[in-house]
Amino acid sequence: MKMYTKRSILFLLIAALLLVACGGGEPAEQTDPIAIETSRDEDRDSSAPIASGGQTVEVTRVITETVTETVIVEAEEVMEDSFDSAADAEAPPAPLATAPASTSGESIVIPAPTPQPAATPSAMFFEEYGVNPYILTEVDNLSTFSLDVDTGSYSIARRYLQDGLMPPPEAIRVEEFVNSFDQGYQIPPNTDFAVYADGAPSPFHTDGTYFLRIGVQGYESSEEVRPSAALTFVIDVSGSMAQENRLGLVKQSLEILVNRMRADDTIAIVVYGDDARVVLNPTNGSDRNTILNAIYGLRTEGSTNLEAGLLLGYEMANRAYKFDGINRVILASDGVANVGNTNADDIAAQIRGYADAGIQLTTIGFGLGNYNDVMMEQLADQGDGNYGYIDTLQEAEDLFVDNIMSTLQVIGLDAKIQVEFDRNVVQQYRLIGYENRAIADEDFRNDTIDAAEFGAGHTAAAIYAVQLVPGAQGRIATVNLRWQDPDTRVVKEINGVFTTDNLVNSFDSAPLHYQLAVVVSQYAELLRDSYWVDGFSMRDLEIRAERLASQMNHEDVWELANLISISQ
């Protein structure tokens, strides 16, 4: 009996030792998650059951050993890394940028927040237009200006900042910053335009300042029903366009536009360097290969005779003119002119007649350094068109795909705004931006005065800072919009009234697009060193922008928040 007991005990001990050695029992369940999360074994059948007795134990054991060996190897490599930089290749790359979690399930990618500074660009030409002051309504209660749908200033400033540089204050035009963003307005049904207004207390001031947003939204037109177009590309191929592959980006950008053309459209191409010449006579939009071969065959050459190129382009556009169609010259250049007439006003004066005869101009800027912003903006103004700046293919997509109808089809000529403030309610006001768009109050209904051209689906907004008469209630302002129909040449005018009842009680309860427009306007004010921004900082704007980006979850707003963060 004793011998049997001893043998039984010995047998049980041996069995227990074998069980422990094989790793069986309860510990196997505790290591299952390690096996699942850390396995990189590509030969493991992922469809096989993991919790299946001995198989689970075996896998766990192998993985545990592999992880242990890997840790030892990495530790040894770290020790050697002090003397051998080759180990850096083993380390995972650090992320360039991360975006906050998207509430809609979509990921928003924003640029890296700390760009490396580039060399400061030379030969950049901008014009200082000053900053609008506050005006007492007792002195002048009328504010009159031409609408503006250009966006070039914001795009150029963004390019500076992404290159690690601060844009010069004279490069900043507030209205072009504001109009680079969606205003959230509804498209007017069965009418040309709609006027909008909203307002709230300023979150940046403690003196009773309110921000008013006055906006205009044009109707939209689809590509399928738009009139046929006669486009003439005038392309700068001078030596300066070889910098930064500017001509290469021009080619890629224009290809995007060519691919949007219909068979009943025509495209002609004029280039200029030392002189100007026709590269492609008007060609049907369906013949894309011929058009793209002409574009991609261009090479840089010589000096820059912008005057000759633009005038030859208008001559071609005049010959290809489509009655009841879209007739537009598209200038792609860095704006530099060093041969022939080089004065922006003089060149602009020569194209004014073509604009009056129904041929509009779009100017598109390329490059940073040896760039003339003044030339590109003034030519667009005098050519009854719009000015944009392209530094990436995404910007080209925005211009020629997302906003192609705004770029091509004009729905309103000489569009201008007059805001009449009620002296009994408004003490003083300040128009933020539009300094170079001012029109004399008495010329609002003078239809010989040139003003802005408005494209299909275009939006324009203006921000006012106002201070109210203490305790006053009632009409704040009457907003008047006047324009000329491009087809009938009939002049039209509409107006609307904005009252204290339309103000919201707090900035945070105002519409998000309104908040965004105000933040953008104040960002531009800080960038141009405006006298009126004492009391708040870039950090204050960054907090607001990040909150709006999280709430709106739009790539453009995330990008704005990033730009503000690197502007400090």
Coordinates of C-alpha atoms in Angstrom, one line a residue:
M1 CA 0.0 0.0 0.0
K2 CA 2.8 2.3 0.9
M3 CA 4.7 1.4 -2.3
Y4 CA 1.5 2.0 -4.4
T5 CA 1.0 5.4 -2.7
K6 CA 4.6 6.4 -3.4
R7 CA 4.3 5.4 -7.1
S8 CA 1.0 7.3 -7.4
I9 CA 2.5 10.4 -5.9
L10 CA 5.6 10.1 -8.2
F11 CA 3.4 9.6 -11.2
L12 CA 1.3 12.7 -10.3
L13 CA 4.4 14.8 -9.8
I14 CA 5.8 13.8 -13.2
A15 CA 2.5 14.5 -14.9
A16 CA 2.3 17.9 -13.2
L17 CA 5.8 18.8 -14.3
L18 CA 5.1 17.8 -17.8
L19 CA 1.9 19.9 -17.9
V20 CA 3.8 23.0 -16.6
A21 CA 6.6 22.4 -19.1
C22 CA 4.2 22.3 -21.9
G23 CA 2.6 25.5 -20.8
G24 CA -0.9 24.2 -20.4
G25 CA -3.7 25.3 -18.1
E26 CA -4.9 28.8 -17.1
P27 CA -1.9 30.9 -18.2
A28 CA -2.5 30.2 -21.9
E29 CA -5.8 32.2 -21.8
Q30 CA -4.1 35.2 -20.3
T31 CA -1.5 35.4 -23.2
D32 CA -4.0 35.1 -26.0
P33 CA -4.3 38.9 -26.6
I34 CA -0.5 39.2 -26.9
A35 CA -0.5 36.6 -29.6
I36 CA -3.3 38.4 -31.5
E37 CA -1.9 42.0 -31.2
T38 CA 1.8 41.4 -31.7
S39 CA 1.9 38.6 -34.3
R40 CA 3.5 39.5 -37.6
D41 CA 3.7 35.9 -38.8
E42 CA 2.4 36.0 -42.3
D43 CA 2.2 32.2 -42.6
R44 CA -0.4 32.0 -39.8
D45 CA -3.9 31.2 -41.1
S46 CA -6.0 34.1 -39.8
S47 CA -9.2 32.1 -40.4
A48 CA -8.1 29.2 -38.0
P49 CA -9.6 29.3 -34.4
I50 CA -7.1 30.8 -32.0
A51 CA -8.6 29.4 -28.8
S52 CA -8.2 25.7 -29.7
G53 CA -6.4 24.0 -26.9
G54 CA -2.8 23.1 -27.6
Q55 CA -2.6 25.2 -30.8
T56 CA -3.2 28.4 -28.8
V57 CA -0.4 27.4 -26.4
E58 CA 2.0 26.7 -29.2
V59 CA 1.4 30.0 -31.0
T60 CA 1.6 32.0 -27.8
R61 CA 4.9 30.3 -27.0
V62 CA 6.4 31.0 -30.4
I63 CA 5.3 34.7 -30.3
T64 CA 6.5 35.2 -26.8
E65 CA 9.9 34.0 -27.8
T66 CA 9.9 36.1 -31.0
V67 CA 9.0 39.2 -29.1
T68 CA 11.7 38.6 -26.5
E69 CA 14.3 38.1 -29.1
T70 CA 13.2 41.2 -31.0
V71 CA 13.5 43.3 -27.8
I72 CA 17.0 42.0 -27.2
V73 CA 18.0 42.7 -30.8
E74 CA 16.5 46.2 -30.6
A75 CA 18.3 46.9 -27.3
E76 CA 21.6 45.8 -28.8
E77 CA 21.0 48.1 -31.8
V78 CA 20.1 51.0 -29.5
M79 CA 23.4 50.5 -27.7
E80 CA 25.2 50.5 -31.0
D81 CA 23.3 53.5 -32.3
S82 CA 25.4 55.8 -30.2
F83 CA 28.3 54.9 -32.5
D84 CA 26.5 53.8 -35.7
S85 CA 23.8 56.0 -37.3
A86 CA 22.8 53.2 -39.6
A87 CA 20.4 52.0 -37.0
D88 CA 18.2 55.0 -37.7
A89 CA 16.8 53.2 -40.7
E90 CA 15.2 50.7 -38.4
A91 CA 13.2 53.3 -36.4
P92 CA 9.7 54.1 -37.6
P93 CA 9.3 57.6 -39.2
A94 CA 7.7 60.3 -37.1
P95 CA 4.4 61.7 -38.4
L96 CA 4.7 65.0 -40.2
A97 CA 1.3 66.2 -39.0
T98 CA -1.8 64.8 -37.3
A99 CA -5.4 66.0 -37.4
P100 CA -7.9 65.8 -34.6
A101 CA -10.4 63.0 -34.9
S102 CA -13.2 63.6 -37.4
T103 CA -16.7 63.7 -36.1
S104 CA -18.1 62.7 -39.5
G105 CA -15.8 59.6 -39.9
E106 CA -13.7 61.3 -42.5
S107 CA -10.0 62.1 -42.1
I108 CA -8.8 65.6 -42.7
V109 CA -5.2 66.0 -43.7
I110 CA -3.5 69.3 -43.0
P111 CA 0.0 70.6 -43.8
A112 CA 2.9 70.1 -41.4
P113 CA 2.7 72.8 -38.7
T114 CA 6.4 73.7 -38.7
P115 CA 7.7 74.3 -42.2
Q116 CA 11.4 75.0 -42.7
P117 CA 12.1 78.6 -43.7
A118 CA 12.9 79.1 -47.3
A119 CA 15.0 82.0 -48.7
T120 CA 13.1 85.2 -48.7
P121 CA 11.8 85.8 -52.3
S122 CA 13.2 88.8 -54.1
A123 CA 11.6 91.1 -56.6
M124 CA 8.1 90.8 -55.3
F125 CA 5.8 93.7 -56.3
F126 CA 2.9 94.6 -54.1
E127 CA 1.0 97.8 -53.5
E128 CA 0.1 99.3 -50.1
Y129 CA -3.6 100.6 -50.2
G130 CA -3.8 101.6 -46.5
V131 CA -6.4 100.6 -43.9
N132 CA -9.9 102.0 -43.7
P133 CA -10.6 104.1 -40.6
Y134 CA -13.7 104.3 -38.5
I135 CA -16.2 106.8 -39.9
L136 CA -18.8 108.7 -37.9
T137 CA -22.3 108.3 -39.4
E138 CA -22.9 112.0 -38.6
V139 CA -20.2 112.8 -41.1
D140 CA -20.9 110.1 -43.7
N141 CA -23.5 107.3 -43.3
L142 CA -22.9 105.8 -46.8
S143 CA -20.3 103.1 -47.6
T144 CA -20.0 102.4 -51.3
F145 CA -17.6 99.9 -53.0
S146 CA -17.2 97.5 -55.9
L147 CA -17.6 93.9 -55.1
D148 CA -14.5 91.7 -55.3
V149 CA -14.3 88.0 -55.9
D150 CA -10.5 87.7 -56.3
T151 CA -8.6 85.3 -54.0
G152 CA -5.0 85.8 -55.1
S153 CA -3.9 87.6 -51.9
Y154 CA -4.8 84.7 -49.6
S155 CA -3.2 82.1 -51.9
I156 CA 0.1 84.1 -52.0
A157 CA 0.1 84.6 -48.2
R158 CA -0.5 80.9 -47.8
R159 CA 2.5 80.1 -50.0
Y160 CA 4.7 82.4 -48.0
L161 CA 3.7 80.8 -44.7
Q162 CA 4.0 77.2 -46.0
D163 CA 7.6 78.2 -47.1
G164 CA 8.2 79.2 -43.5
L165 CA 8.1 83.0 -44.2
M166 CA 5.8 85.8 -43.1
P167 CA 4.1 87.6 -46.0
P168 CA 4.8 91.3 -46.3
P169 CA 1.9 93.4 -44.9
E170 CA 1.3 95.1 -48.3
A171 CA 0.5 91.7 -49.8
I172 CA -2.6 91.3 -47.6
R173 CA -6.0 92.3 -49.0
V174 CA -8.6 91.4 -46.4
E175 CA -11.5 90.9 -48.8
E176 CA -9.5 88.3 -50.8
F177 CA -8.9 86.4 -47.6
V178 CA -12.6 86.4 -46.7
N179 CA -13.7 85.5 -50.2
S180 CA -11.4 82.5 -50.3
F181 CA -13.8 80.7 -48.0
D182 CA -17.3 79.4 -48.4
Q183 CA -19.8 81.7 -46.8
G184 CA -22.6 79.1 -46.4
Y185 CA -25.2 81.1 -48.3
Q186 CA -28.1 79.4 -50.1
I187 CA -28.2 79.7 -53.9
P188 CA -31.0 82.1 -54.8
P189 CA -33.9 80.3 -56.6
N190 CA -35.0 81.7 -59.9
T191 CA -33.2 85.0 -59.5
D192 CA -29.8 86.5 -60.3
F193 CA -28.6 87.5 -56.8
A194 CA -29.4 87.4 -53.1
V195 CA -28.1 89.7 -50.4
Y196 CA -27.4 88.5 -46.9
A197 CA -26.5 90.1 -43.6
D198 CA -25.8 88.9 -40.1
G199 CA -24.0 90.2 -37.1
A200 CA -22.9 89.5 -33.5
P201 CA -20.8 91.1 -30.7
S202 CA -17.0 90.9 -31.3
P203 CA -15.3 88.3 -29.2
F204 CA -12.0 90.3 -29.4
H205 CA -13.2 93.7 -28.2
T206 CA -14.7 95.0 -24.9
D207 CA -15.8 98.4 -26.3
G208 CA -19.2 97.3 -27.7
T209 CA -18.0 96.5 -31.2
Y210 CA -20.2 94.4 -33.4
F211 CA -19.1 92.6 -36.6
L212 CA -21.5 92.7 -39.5
R213 CA -21.2 90.4 -42.5
I214 CA -22.8 91.7 -45.7
G215 CA -22.8 89.0 -48.4
V216 CA -23.9 88.5 -52.0
Q217 CA -24.6 85.1 -53.6
G218 CA -25.0 84.6 -57.3
Y219 CA -27.1 81.9 -59.0
E220 CA -25.4 78.8 -60.2
S221 CA -25.4 77.5 -63.8
S222 CA -24.5 74.0 -64.8
E223 CA -21.8 73.2 -67.3
E224 CA -24.3 71.3 -69.5
V225 CA -26.4 74.4 -70.2
R226 CA -23.8 77.1 -70.2
P227 CA -23.1 79.0 -73.4
S228 CA -20.3 77.7 -75.6
A229 CA -16.9 79.3 -74.9
A230 CA -14.1 80.8 -76.9
L231 CA -11.0 80.8 -74.7
T232 CA -7.6 82.2 -75.6
F233 CA -4.7 81.2 -73.4
V234 CA -1.9 83.8 -73.2
I235 CA 1.1 82.0 -71.7
D236 CA 4.3 83.5 -70.4
V237 CA 7.2 81.4 -71.7
S238 CA 9.9 83.9 -70.7
G239 CA 13.1 82.8 -68.8
S240 CA 11.6 83.6 -65.4
M241 CA 8.9 80.9 -65.9
A242 CA 11.7 78.3 -65.7
Q243 CA 12.0 79.0 -62.0
E244 CA 10.3 76.5 -59.7
N245 CA 9.0 74.7 -62.7
R246 CA 6.4 77.5 -63.2
L247 CA 5.7 76.6 -66.8
G248 CA 5.3 73.0 -65.9
L249 CA 2.6 73.9 -63.4
V250 CA 1.0 76.1 -66.0
K251 CA 0.8 73.2 -68.4
Q252 CA -0.7 70.8 -65.8
S253 CA -3.2 73.5 -64.7
L254 CA -4.4 74.3 -68.2
E255 CA -4.7 70.6 -69.0
I256 CA -7.3 70.4 -66.2
L257 CA -9.3 73.2 -67.9
V258 CA -8.9 71.7 -71.4
N259 CA -10.4 68.4 -70.1
R260 CA -13.5 70.3 -69.0
M261 CA -14.2 71.8 -72.4
R262 CA -17.1 70.7 -74.7
A263 CA -17.0 70.0 -78.4
D264 CA -18.6 73.4 -79.2
D265 CA -15.9 75.3 -77.3
T266 CA -12.8 76.6 -78.9
I267 CA -9.3 77.1 -77.5
A268 CA -6.5 79.3 -79.0
I269 CA -3.0 79.7 -77.6
V270 CA -0.7 82.7 -77.7
V271 CA 2.8 82.7 -76.1
Y272 CA 5.2 85.5 -75.4
G273 CA 8.9 85.8 -74.5
D274 CA 11.0 88.3 -76.4
D275 CA 8.0 88.7 -78.7
A276 CA 4.5 87.2 -79.1
R277 CA 3.3 84.5 -81.5
V278 CA 0.3 82.3 -82.1
V279 CA 1.0 78.6 -81.2
L280 CA -2.6 77.3 -81.8
N281 CA -5.4 78.8 -83.8
P282 CA -8.9 78.4 -82.5
T283 CA -9.4 74.6 -82.1
N284 CA -12.6 72.7 -81.1
G285 CA -12.6 71.5 -77.5
S286 CA -13.1 67.9 -78.8
D287 CA -9.6 67.9 -80.3
R288 CA -7.9 67.6 -77.0
N289 CA -4.8 65.9 -78.3
T290 CA -4.0 68.8 -80.6
I291 CA -4.6 71.3 -77.8
L292 CA -2.5 69.4 -75.2
N293 CA 0.3 68.7 -77.6
A294 CA 0.5 72.5 -78.3
I295 CA 0.6 73.2 -74.5
Y296 CA 3.1 70.5 -73.6
G297 CA 5.4 71.5 -76.5
L298 CA 6.1 74.9 -74.9
R299 CA 9.6 75.8 -73.7
T300 CA 10.9 78.8 -71.8
E301 CA 12.7 81.5 -73.8
G302 CA 14.1 85.0 -73.6
S303 CA 12.7 88.1 -72.0
T304 CA 9.1 89.1 -71.1
N305 CA 7.1 91.2 -73.6
L306 CA 3.8 90.9 -71.7
E307 CA 2.2 93.8 -73.6
A308 CA 2.8 92.1 -77.0
G309 CA 1.5 88.8 -75.7
L310 CA -1.7 90.2 -74.2
L311 CA -2.6 92.4 -77.2
L312 CA -2.0 89.5 -79.6
G313 CA -4.2 87.3 -77.3
Y314 CA -7.0 89.8 -77.5
E315 CA -6.7 90.0 -81.2
M316 CA -7.1 86.2 -81.4
A317 CA -10.0 86.3 -79.0
N318 CA -11.7 89.0 -81.1
R319 CA -11.5 86.9 -84.2
A320 CA -12.8 83.8 -82.4
Y321 CA -15.6 85.8 -80.7
K322 CA -18.8 83.9 -80.1
F323 CA -22.1 85.9 -80.1
D324 CA -24.1 85.0 -77.0
G325 CA -21.2 82.9 -75.9
I326 CA -18.4 83.1 -73.3
N327 CA -15.4 85.0 -74.6
R328 CA -12.4 85.1 -72.3
V329 CA -8.7 85.6 -72.3
I330 CA -6.8 83.6 -69.7
L331 CA -3.3 85.0 -68.8
A332 CA -0.9 82.6 -67.1
S333 CA 2.2 84.5 -65.9
D334 CA 4.3 85.7 -63.0
G335 CA 3.3 89.2 -64.0
V336 CA 6.8 90.3 -64.9
A337 CA 7.2 92.7 -67.9
N338 CA 10.6 93.9 -69.0
V339 CA 10.3 94.4 -72.7
G340 CA 7.9 96.9 -74.4
N341 CA 5.5 98.8 -72.2
T342 CA 6.0 97.6 -68.7
N343 CA 3.6 99.9 -66.8
A344 CA 0.5 98.1 -65.5
D345 CA -1.8 101.1 -65.9
D346 CA -0.7 101.6 -69.5
I347 CA -1.2 98.0 -70.5
A348 CA -4.5 97.8 -68.7
A349 CA -5.7 100.9 -70.6
Q350 CA -5.1 99.1 -73.9
I351 CA -7.3 96.2 -73.1
R352 CA -10.2 98.3 -71.7
G353 CA -11.9 98.5 -75.1
Y354 CA -11.9 94.8 -75.5
A355 CA -13.5 94.4 -72.1
D356 CA -16.2 96.9 -73.0
A357 CA -16.8 94.9 -76.2
G358 CA -17.5 91.7 -74.2
I359 CA -14.2 89.9 -73.8
Q360 CA -13.3 89.2 -70.2
L361 CA -9.9 88.5 -68.7
T362 CA -8.8 86.0 -66.1
T363 CA -5.3 86.4 -64.7
I364 CA -3.6 83.5 -63.0
G365 CA -0.3 84.0 -61.1
F366 CA 2.5 81.5 -60.8
G367 CA 5.7 81.5 -58.7
L368 CA 7.1 83.3 -55.7
G369 CA 10.1 85.6 -56.3
N370 CA 10.3 87.8 -59.3
Y371 CA 6.5 88.1 -59.2
N372 CA 4.3 91.2 -59.9
D373 CA 1.0 91.0 -57.9
V374 CA 0.2 94.6 -58.9
M375 CA 0.2 93.8 -62.6
M376 CA -1.9 90.7 -62.3
E377 CA -4.6 92.3 -60.1
Q378 CA -4.9 95.5 -62.1
L379 CA -5.1 93.7 -65.4
A380 CA -7.9 91.6 -64.1
D381 CA -9.7 94.6 -62.8
Q382 CA -9.5 96.5 -66.1
G383 CA -10.2 93.4 -68.0
D384 CA -13.6 92.9 -66.3
G385 CA -12.4 89.6 -64.8
N386 CA -10.9 87.9 -61.8
Y387 CA -7.4 87.2 -60.4
G388 CA -6.3 83.9 -58.9
Y389 CA -3.0 82.4 -57.9
I390 CA -2.0 78.8 -58.4
D391 CA 0.9 77.2 -56.5
T392 CA -0.4 73.6 -56.4
L393 CA -2.5 71.3 -58.6
Q394 CA -5.2 71.4 -55.9
E395 CA -5.5 75.1 -56.4
A396 CA -5.9 74.5 -60.1
E397 CA -8.6 71.9 -59.4
D398 CA -10.4 74.5 -57.2
L399 CA -10.3 77.1 -60.0
F400 CA -10.9 75.0 -63.1
V401 CA -13.1 72.1 -61.7
D402 CA -14.9 73.1 -58.5
N403 CA -15.4 76.8 -59.6
I404 CA -15.3 76.5 -63.4
M405 CA -18.6 78.3 -63.9
S406 CA -17.6 81.1 -61.6
T407 CA -14.3 81.4 -63.6
L408 CA -15.9 81.4 -67.0
Q409 CA -19.5 82.6 -67.0
V410 CA -20.3 86.2 -66.0
I411 CA -23.8 86.8 -64.6
G412 CA -23.4 90.4 -63.5
L413 CA -21.4 93.4 -64.7
D414 CA -20.3 96.4 -62.7
A415 CA -21.6 95.0 -59.5
K416 CA -21.4 97.4 -56.5
I417 CA -22.7 97.7 -53.0
Q418 CA -23.9 100.7 -51.1
V419 CA -24.6 100.3 -47.3
E420 CA -26.7 103.1 -45.8
F421 CA -26.3 103.2 -42.0
D422 CA -29.0 104.7 -39.8
R423 CA -27.5 107.6 -37.9
N424 CA -30.0 107.0 -35.0
V425 CA -28.7 103.5 -34.4
V426 CA -25.1 103.3 -35.6
Q427 CA -22.6 105.7 -34.1
Q428 CA -19.6 104.7 -36.3
Y429 CA -18.5 102.0 -38.7
R430 CA -15.4 100.6 -40.5
L431 CA -15.3 98.6 -43.6
I432 CA -12.6 96.0 -43.1
G433 CA -10.8 95.6 -46.5
Y434 CA -11.9 96.8 -50.0
E435 CA -9.5 99.8 -49.7
N436 CA -8.8 99.7 -53.4
R437 CA -12.4 99.1 -54.3
A438 CA -13.9 102.3 -53.0
I439 CA -16.4 104.1 -55.1
A440 CA -17.6 107.7 -54.5
D441 CA -21.1 107.6 -52.8
E442 CA -22.6 109.8 -55.5
D443 CA -21.4 107.3 -58.2
F444 CA -23.3 104.3 -56.9
R445 CA -26.0 104.9 -59.6
N446 CA -23.6 106.3 -62.2
D447 CA -23.5 103.3 -64.6
T448 CA -20.5 104.6 -66.5
I449 CA -18.3 103.8 -63.5
D450 CA -16.5 100.5 -63.8
A451 CA -17.0 98.0 -61.0
A452 CA -16.7 94.2 -60.4
E453 CA -17.8 91.4 -62.7
F454 CA -19.6 88.5 -60.9
G455 CA -19.4 84.9 -62.1
A456 CA -22.1 82.2 -61.9
G457 CA -22.1 80.8 -58.3
H458 CA -19.7 83.4 -57.1
T459 CA -19.9 84.6 -53.5
A460 CA -18.6 87.9 -52.1
A461 CA -18.7 89.1 -48.5
A462 CA -17.6 92.2 -46.6
I463 CA -17.0 92.6 -42.9
Y464 CA -17.9 95.8 -41.0
A465 CA -17.0 96.7 -37.5
V466 CA -19.7 98.9 -36.1
Q467 CA -20.5 100.6 -32.8
L468 CA -24.1 101.3 -32.0
V469 CA -25.7 104.2 -30.2
P470 CA -26.2 103.1 -26.6
G471 CA -29.7 101.7 -26.1
A472 CA -30.8 102.3 -29.7
Q473 CA -33.1 99.9 -31.5
G474 CA -34.3 99.6 -35.0
R475 CA -32.7 99.7 -38.5
I476 CA -29.0 99.3 -38.6
A477 CA -28.5 99.6 -42.3
T478 CA -30.1 99.2 -45.7
V479 CA -27.9 97.2 -48.1
N480 CA -28.2 98.1 -51.9
L481 CA -26.8 96.0 -54.7
R482 CA -26.7 97.3 -58.2
W483 CA -25.4 95.5 -61.4
Q484 CA -25.9 95.2 -65.1
D485 CA -27.2 92.1 -66.8
P486 CA -24.5 90.9 -69.2
D487 CA -26.9 89.8 -71.9
T488 CA -29.6 92.5 -71.9
R489 CA -27.4 95.3 -70.5
V490 CA -30.4 96.2 -68.3
V491 CA -29.3 97.7 -65.0
K492 CA -30.9 96.1 -61.9
E493 CA -31.0 97.0 -58.2
I494 CA -32.2 95.3 -55.1
N495 CA -32.0 96.1 -51.4
G496 CA -32.7 94.7 -48.0
V497 CA -32.9 96.0 -44.4
F498 CA -30.9 94.8 -41.4
T499 CA -32.1 95.7 -37.9
T500 CA -31.0 95.2 -34.3
D501 CA -33.5 92.3 -34.1
N502 CA -31.3 90.5 -36.6
L503 CA -28.3 90.6 -34.3
V504 CA -27.5 87.5 -32.3
N505 CA -26.7 87.8 -28.6
S506 CA -23.2 86.2 -28.6
F507 CA -20.5 85.4 -31.2
D508 CA -20.6 81.7 -30.3
S509 CA -24.3 81.5 -31.1
A510 CA -23.8 83.0 -34.6
P511 CA -23.7 80.8 -37.7
L512 CA -20.4 79.0 -38.1
H513 CA -19.7 80.5 -41.5
Y514 CA -20.2 84.0 -40.1
Q515 CA -17.7 83.2 -37.3
L516 CA -15.2 81.9 -39.8
A517 CA -15.5 85.0 -42.0
V518 CA -14.8 87.2 -38.9
V519 CA -11.8 85.1 -37.8
V520 CA -10.4 85.2 -41.3
S521 CA -10.8 89.0 -41.6
Q522 CA -9.1 89.5 -38.2
Y523 CA -6.3 87.2 -39.3
A524 CA -5.7 89.3 -42.3
E525 CA -5.8 92.4 -40.1
L526 CA -3.0 91.0 -37.9
L527 CA -0.9 90.0 -40.9
R528 CA -1.0 93.5 -42.4
D529 CA -0.3 95.1 -39.0
S530 CA -3.6 97.0 -38.9
Y531 CA -3.9 99.7 -36.3
W532 CA -7.2 98.3 -35.2
V533 CA -6.1 94.9 -33.9
D534 CA -4.7 96.0 -30.5
G535 CA -6.0 93.8 -27.7
F536 CA -5.9 90.4 -29.2
S537 CA -3.3 88.1 -30.7
M538 CA -2.7 85.3 -33.2
R539 CA -3.1 82.9 -30.3
D540 CA -6.7 84.2 -29.7
L541 CA -7.4 83.6 -33.4
E542 CA -5.8 80.2 -33.3
I543 CA -8.1 79.1 -30.5
R544 CA -11.2 80.2 -32.5
A545 CA -9.9 78.7 -35.7
E546 CA -9.2 75.3 -34.2
R547 CA -12.7 75.2 -32.6
L548 CA -14.3 76.1 -36.0
A549 CA -12.2 73.5 -37.8
S550 CA -13.4 70.8 -35.3
Q551 CA -17.0 72.0 -35.7
M552 CA -17.0 72.4 -39.4
N553 CA -14.6 69.6 -40.2
H554 CA -13.5 71.1 -43.6
E555 CA -10.1 70.8 -45.0
D556 CA -9.9 74.5 -45.8
V557 CA -10.7 75.5 -42.2
W558 CA -8.1 73.0 -40.8
E559 CA -5.6 74.6 -43.2
L560 CA -6.5 78.0 -41.9
A561 CA -6.0 76.9 -38.3
N562 CA -2.6 75.6 -39.2
L563 CA -1.6 78.8 -41.0
I564 CA -2.6 80.9 -38.0
S565 CA -0.6 78.6 -35.7
I566 CA 2.6 79.1 -37.8
S567 CA 2.1 82.8 -38.0
Q568 CA 2.9 83.4 -34.3

